[in-house]
Amino acid sequence: MTTLTPPPSTPAASDEDSTPACVMVFNASDPSGAGGLTADITTIASVGGHALPVVTGSYIRDTSEIFDHAAFDDEVVTEQARTMLEDVPVQVIKVGFVGDPENLSAIAEISSDYPDIPVVAYMPNLSWWQEDKIDSYLDAFSELLLPQTSVLVGNHSTLWRWLLPDWNSDRSPTARDIAAAAAKQGVPYTLVTGIPLPEQHVDNVLASPQSVLGHVQFELFDAVFAGAGDTLSAALAALVATGIDLGEATSEALSYLDRCLDAGFRPGMGHVIPDRLFWAQPEEGEDDNENPDASDTLAGFVIPPHDTQH
């Protein structure tokens, strides 16, 4: 496995420092709680890091589908990020969906000013969006952000359509094929997820143009999830931020995602959401009431409805 570590001068690199590794995340607010900054913050905290969330806009969505997105002004995005970067040592930058080319340009300029900070970039499925906006966003991402990216994360079909639009072979592109296409824009490592395998399994491969650095296979769940990609990329970013070798961080992030999906829940009428705090749930049969006396004292307290009279 290859190694990708944060700058040696950062506080997180020292075992004697109790400060969690800090990950700056650029992403959209997601009112469903499925993905976006909600996924980033919860995931990073769950694996032991501290998130520095930069809001780039907001999805307009429910748990079933994304209807639209409203982007923040790029100057607002820049001010959020630079204010924190001048205050807190950041070990890794994670980039999710940021809404428009102007925000991509702002983030690329910021990351170029901090060349020692690795960048983990996640490309989600944008099929819900207008075609002209998709094209301009992907073009800007390729030109501006990929040259700054240390690890690119994305689903096999999403990365295939984006990076290899003229692929005409009878076989599907391999992870190395996709990594080679990303490397033309300066990306050294690509994590390709959801590669179809027989018998309802998928492969997840960390690759460079030269070789496959590692892979983890999982059996598909009988459910449709929202927020899996943000969860995986945030976990990877946080684990890399702690100084873990990239190969080990990838394996741990994939294992973490698998357990999140296994414990997933459906809060609404739409898709299943990964439970990023699965480890905090009581085991089956475990007694939640460890202090029955205190519980009895508070029994019967009911929060009244919001029925304020005007």
Coordinates of C-alpha atoms in Angstrom, one line a residue:
M1 CA 0.0 0.0 0.0
T2 CA 1.1 3.5 -0.7
T3 CA 1.4 6.3 1.9
L4 CA -0.3 9.7 2.0
T5 CA 0.3 11.6 5.2
P6 CA -0.5 15.1 6.4
P7 CA 2.2 17.7 6.7
P8 CA 4.6 16.7 9.5
S9 CA 4.4 20.0 11.2
T10 CA 0.7 19.7 12.0
P11 CA -0.5 19.0 15.6
A12 CA -2.3 15.9 14.6
A13 CA 1.0 14.2 13.6
S14 CA 2.0 14.1 17.3
D15 CA 0.8 11.3 19.6
E16 CA 1.2 13.6 22.6
D17 CA -1.3 16.1 21.2
S18 CA -4.9 15.3 22.2
T19 CA -6.4 17.7 19.6
P20 CA -8.4 15.8 17.0
A21 CA -7.2 15.9 13.4
C22 CA -9.0 18.8 11.6
V23 CA -10.6 18.3 8.2
M24 CA -11.9 21.3 6.2
V25 CA -15.0 20.2 4.2
F26 CA -16.5 22.1 1.3
N27 CA -20.0 20.8 0.7
A28 CA -23.7 21.7 0.4
S29 CA -26.1 21.7 3.3
D30 CA -28.5 18.8 3.0
P31 CA -31.9 19.2 4.8
S32 CA -32.6 15.4 4.5
G33 CA -29.5 14.6 6.6
A34 CA -28.5 12.0 4.0
G35 CA -25.4 13.6 2.5
G36 CA -23.7 16.9 2.2
L37 CA -22.3 18.6 5.3
T38 CA -24.4 16.5 7.6
A39 CA -22.7 13.3 6.4
D40 CA -19.3 15.0 6.5
I41 CA -19.6 16.3 10.1
T42 CA -21.1 13.2 11.6
T43 CA -18.7 10.9 9.8
I44 CA -15.6 12.8 10.7
A45 CA -16.6 13.0 14.3
S46 CA -17.5 9.3 14.3
V47 CA -14.0 8.3 13.2
G48 CA -12.3 10.7 15.7
G49 CA -11.7 13.9 13.7
H50 CA -12.9 17.4 13.9
A51 CA -14.8 18.9 10.9
L52 CA -14.4 22.5 9.8
P53 CA -17.5 22.8 7.6
V54 CA -17.6 25.4 4.8
V55 CA -21.1 25.8 3.5
T56 CA -21.1 26.2 -0.3
G57 CA -24.9 26.1 -0.9
S58 CA -27.9 24.0 -0.1
Y59 CA -29.7 21.1 -1.7
I60 CA -33.5 21.3 -2.1
R61 CA -34.4 17.7 -1.6
D62 CA -36.2 15.1 0.5
T63 CA -35.1 11.5 1.3
S64 CA -36.3 10.3 -2.2
E65 CA -34.7 12.8 -4.6
I66 CA -32.8 16.0 -5.2
F67 CA -35.0 18.7 -6.8
D68 CA -32.5 21.6 -7.1
H69 CA -29.5 23.3 -5.5
A70 CA -28.8 26.9 -4.5
A71 CA -25.1 27.9 -4.5
F72 CA -23.6 30.4 -2.2
D73 CA -21.6 33.3 -3.6
D74 CA -17.9 32.3 -4.1
E75 CA -16.7 35.3 -2.0
V76 CA -18.7 33.9 0.9
V77 CA -17.2 30.5 0.5
T78 CA -13.7 32.0 0.3
E79 CA -14.2 34.1 3.4
Q80 CA -15.4 31.1 5.4
A81 CA -12.5 29.0 4.5
R82 CA -9.7 31.5 4.7
T83 CA -10.8 32.8 8.1
M84 CA -10.6 29.3 9.5
L85 CA -7.3 28.4 7.7
E86 CA -5.7 31.4 9.4
D87 CA -6.8 30.1 12.8
V88 CA -6.7 26.3 12.8
P89 CA -4.1 23.9 11.4
V90 CA -5.9 21.8 8.8
Q91 CA -4.6 18.3 8.0
V92 CA -6.9 17.4 5.0
I93 CA -9.3 19.3 2.7
K94 CA -12.4 17.3 1.6
V95 CA -14.5 18.6 -1.4
G96 CA -18.0 17.4 -2.1
F97 CA -20.6 19.0 -4.3
V98 CA -20.1 22.8 -4.3
G99 CA -22.7 24.0 -6.8
D100 CA -21.1 26.0 -9.5
P101 CA -17.8 26.6 -11.4
E102 CA -17.2 29.9 -9.4
N103 CA -17.0 27.9 -6.1
L104 CA -14.7 25.3 -7.7
S105 CA -12.4 28.1 -8.8
A106 CA -12.4 29.6 -5.3
I107 CA -11.6 26.3 -3.7
A108 CA -8.9 25.5 -6.2
E109 CA -7.2 28.9 -5.5
I110 CA -7.4 28.2 -1.7
S111 CA -6.0 24.7 -2.0
S112 CA -3.2 26.0 -4.3
D113 CA -2.2 28.4 -1.5
Y114 CA -1.9 25.4 0.9
P115 CA 0.0 22.9 -1.2
D116 CA 1.0 20.7 1.8
I117 CA -2.6 19.9 2.7
P118 CA -3.9 16.8 0.8
V119 CA -7.2 17.2 -1.0
V120 CA -9.8 14.4 -1.0
A121 CA -12.4 15.1 -3.7
Y122 CA -15.7 13.3 -4.1
M123 CA -17.7 13.4 -7.3
P124 CA -21.4 12.4 -6.8
N125 CA -24.0 11.3 -9.3
L126 CA -25.3 14.6 -10.9
S127 CA -28.0 13.0 -13.0
W128 CA -30.7 15.0 -11.1
W129 CA -29.3 18.3 -12.4
Q130 CA -29.8 20.2 -15.7
E131 CA -27.5 18.9 -18.4
D132 CA -25.9 22.2 -19.2
K133 CA -25.0 22.8 -15.6
I134 CA -23.6 19.3 -15.3
D135 CA -21.3 19.9 -18.3
S136 CA -20.0 23.2 -17.0
Y137 CA -19.5 21.9 -13.5
L138 CA -17.6 18.8 -14.7
D139 CA -15.4 20.8 -17.1
A140 CA -14.5 23.3 -14.3
F141 CA -13.8 20.4 -11.9
S142 CA -11.5 18.8 -14.4
E143 CA -9.6 22.0 -15.2
L144 CA -9.5 23.6 -11.8
L145 CA -9.8 21.1 -9.0
L146 CA -8.4 17.8 -10.3
P147 CA -4.9 19.2 -10.6
Q148 CA -5.1 20.0 -6.8
T149 CA -6.6 16.6 -5.9
S150 CA -4.6 14.0 -4.0
V151 CA -7.4 11.3 -3.9
L152 CA -10.4 11.2 -6.2
V153 CA -13.4 9.2 -4.9
G154 CA -16.4 8.2 -7.0
N155 CA -18.7 5.5 -8.2
H156 CA -17.5 3.4 -11.2
S157 CA -20.3 4.5 -13.5
T158 CA -20.1 8.2 -12.5
L159 CA -16.3 8.4 -13.0
W160 CA -16.6 6.4 -16.3
R161 CA -19.1 8.8 -17.8
W162 CA -17.1 11.8 -16.7
L163 CA -13.5 10.8 -17.3
L164 CA -13.9 8.4 -20.2
P165 CA -16.9 9.7 -22.2
D166 CA -15.5 8.2 -25.5
W167 CA -14.8 4.7 -24.1
N168 CA -15.8 2.3 -26.9
S169 CA -14.3 -1.0 -25.8
D170 CA -16.5 -4.1 -25.4
R171 CA -15.3 -4.3 -21.8
S172 CA -16.0 -1.9 -19.0
P173 CA -13.1 0.3 -18.0
T174 CA -11.1 -1.0 -15.0
A175 CA -10.2 1.1 -12.0
R176 CA -6.7 1.5 -13.5
D177 CA -8.3 2.9 -16.7
I178 CA -10.2 5.4 -14.7
A179 CA -7.2 6.3 -12.6
A180 CA -5.1 6.8 -15.7
A181 CA -7.8 9.2 -17.0
A182 CA -7.8 11.1 -13.7
A183 CA -4.0 11.2 -13.7
K184 CA -4.0 13.1 -17.0
Q185 CA -5.4 16.0 -14.9
G186 CA -2.9 15.5 -12.1
V187 CA -4.6 13.1 -9.7
P188 CA -2.2 10.5 -8.3
Y189 CA -4.8 8.1 -6.6
T190 CA -8.4 7.2 -7.4
L191 CA -10.8 5.2 -5.3
V192 CA -13.4 3.6 -7.6
T193 CA -16.4 2.2 -5.8
G194 CA -19.3 0.0 -6.9
I195 CA -17.6 -2.0 -9.6
P196 CA -20.1 -4.7 -10.5
L197 CA -19.1 -8.3 -9.8
P198 CA -21.1 -11.5 -10.2
E199 CA -23.5 -12.8 -7.5
Q200 CA -24.6 -9.4 -6.2
H201 CA -21.2 -8.2 -5.1
V202 CA -19.2 -5.0 -5.9
D203 CA -15.5 -4.2 -5.8
N204 CA -14.0 -1.0 -4.5
V205 CA -10.5 -0.4 -5.8
L206 CA -7.8 2.1 -4.9
A207 CA -5.7 2.5 -8.0
S208 CA -3.0 4.6 -9.6
P209 CA -2.3 4.5 -13.4
Q210 CA 0.5 2.0 -12.7
S211 CA -1.2 -0.5 -10.4
V212 CA -4.0 -1.5 -8.1
L213 CA -3.0 -0.6 -4.6
G214 CA -5.8 -2.4 -2.9
H215 CA -9.4 -3.5 -3.1
V216 CA -12.3 -4.5 -0.9
Q217 CA -15.3 -6.5 -2.0
F218 CA -18.8 -6.3 -0.5
E219 CA -22.1 -8.0 -1.0
L220 CA -24.8 -5.6 -2.1
F221 CA -27.5 -4.6 0.3
D222 CA -31.1 -5.0 -0.7
A223 CA -31.8 -1.3 -0.3
V224 CA -31.3 2.1 -2.0
F225 CA -29.1 4.4 0.0
A226 CA -28.6 8.2 0.0
G227 CA -25.3 9.7 1.3
A228 CA -23.0 6.7 1.0
G229 CA -20.4 8.5 -1.2
D230 CA -20.1 11.5 1.1
T231 CA -19.8 9.1 4.1
L232 CA -17.0 7.2 2.5
S233 CA -15.0 10.2 1.3
A234 CA -15.4 12.0 4.6
A235 CA -14.2 8.9 6.5
L236 CA -11.3 8.5 4.2
A237 CA -10.3 12.2 4.6
A238 CA -10.5 12.0 8.4
L239 CA -8.5 8.8 8.6
V240 CA -5.8 10.2 6.3
A241 CA -5.8 13.4 8.5
T242 CA -4.7 11.2 11.5
G243 CA -1.6 10.2 9.6
I244 CA -2.7 6.6 8.6
D245 CA -1.3 5.1 5.5
L246 CA -3.6 5.7 2.5
G247 CA -4.1 2.0 1.9
E248 CA -5.0 1.3 5.5
A249 CA -7.2 4.4 5.6
T250 CA -9.0 3.3 2.5
S251 CA -9.6 -0.2 3.9
E252 CA -10.9 1.2 7.2
A253 CA -13.1 3.8 5.5
L254 CA -14.7 1.1 3.4
S255 CA -15.3 -1.2 6.4
Y256 CA -16.8 1.8 8.3
L257 CA -19.2 2.5 5.4
D258 CA -20.2 -1.1 5.2
R259 CA -21.2 -1.1 8.9
C260 CA -23.0 2.3 8.4
L261 CA -25.0 0.8 5.6
D262 CA -25.8 -2.4 7.5
A263 CA -27.2 -0.2 10.3
G264 CA -29.0 2.1 7.9
F265 CA -32.4 3.5 8.6
R266 CA -35.3 5.1 6.7
P267 CA -36.5 8.3 8.4
G268 CA -39.0 9.2 5.7
M269 CA -40.7 7.7 2.7
G270 CA -37.6 7.7 0.5
H271 CA -34.1 6.1 0.6
V272 CA -32.2 4.5 3.5
I273 CA -29.6 6.7 5.2
P274 CA -26.4 5.3 6.6
D275 CA -26.2 5.2 10.4
R276 CA -22.8 6.9 10.9
L277 CA -23.1 6.5 14.7
F278 CA -23.9 2.8 14.5
W279 CA -21.4 2.1 17.3
A280 CA -23.3 4.3 19.7
Q281 CA -26.5 2.3 19.4
P282 CA -27.3 -0.2 22.2
E283 CA -26.7 -3.9 21.5
E284 CA -29.7 -6.1 21.0
G285 CA -31.0 -7.1 24.4
E286 CA -28.8 -4.5 26.2
D287 CA -30.6 -2.7 29.1
D288 CA -30.7 1.0 28.3
N289 CA -31.9 1.9 31.8
E290 CA -28.6 1.8 33.8
N291 CA -29.9 4.2 36.4
P292 CA -33.6 3.3 37.0
D293 CA -33.9 5.6 40.0
A294 CA -33.0 8.7 37.9
S295 CA -35.4 7.5 35.2
D296 CA -38.3 7.2 37.6
T297 CA -37.6 10.7 38.9
L298 CA -38.2 12.2 35.4
A299 CA -41.0 9.9 34.4
G300 CA -44.1 11.5 33.1
F301 CA -42.5 14.7 31.8
V302 CA -44.1 15.5 28.5
I303 CA -42.9 18.3 26.1
P304 CA -46.0 20.4 25.2
P305 CA -46.8 21.0 21.6
H306 CA -46.0 24.3 19.9
D307 CA -49.3 26.0 20.3
T308 CA -48.3 29.6 21.2
Q309 CA -51.3 32.0 21.0
H310 CA -50.8 35.3 19.3

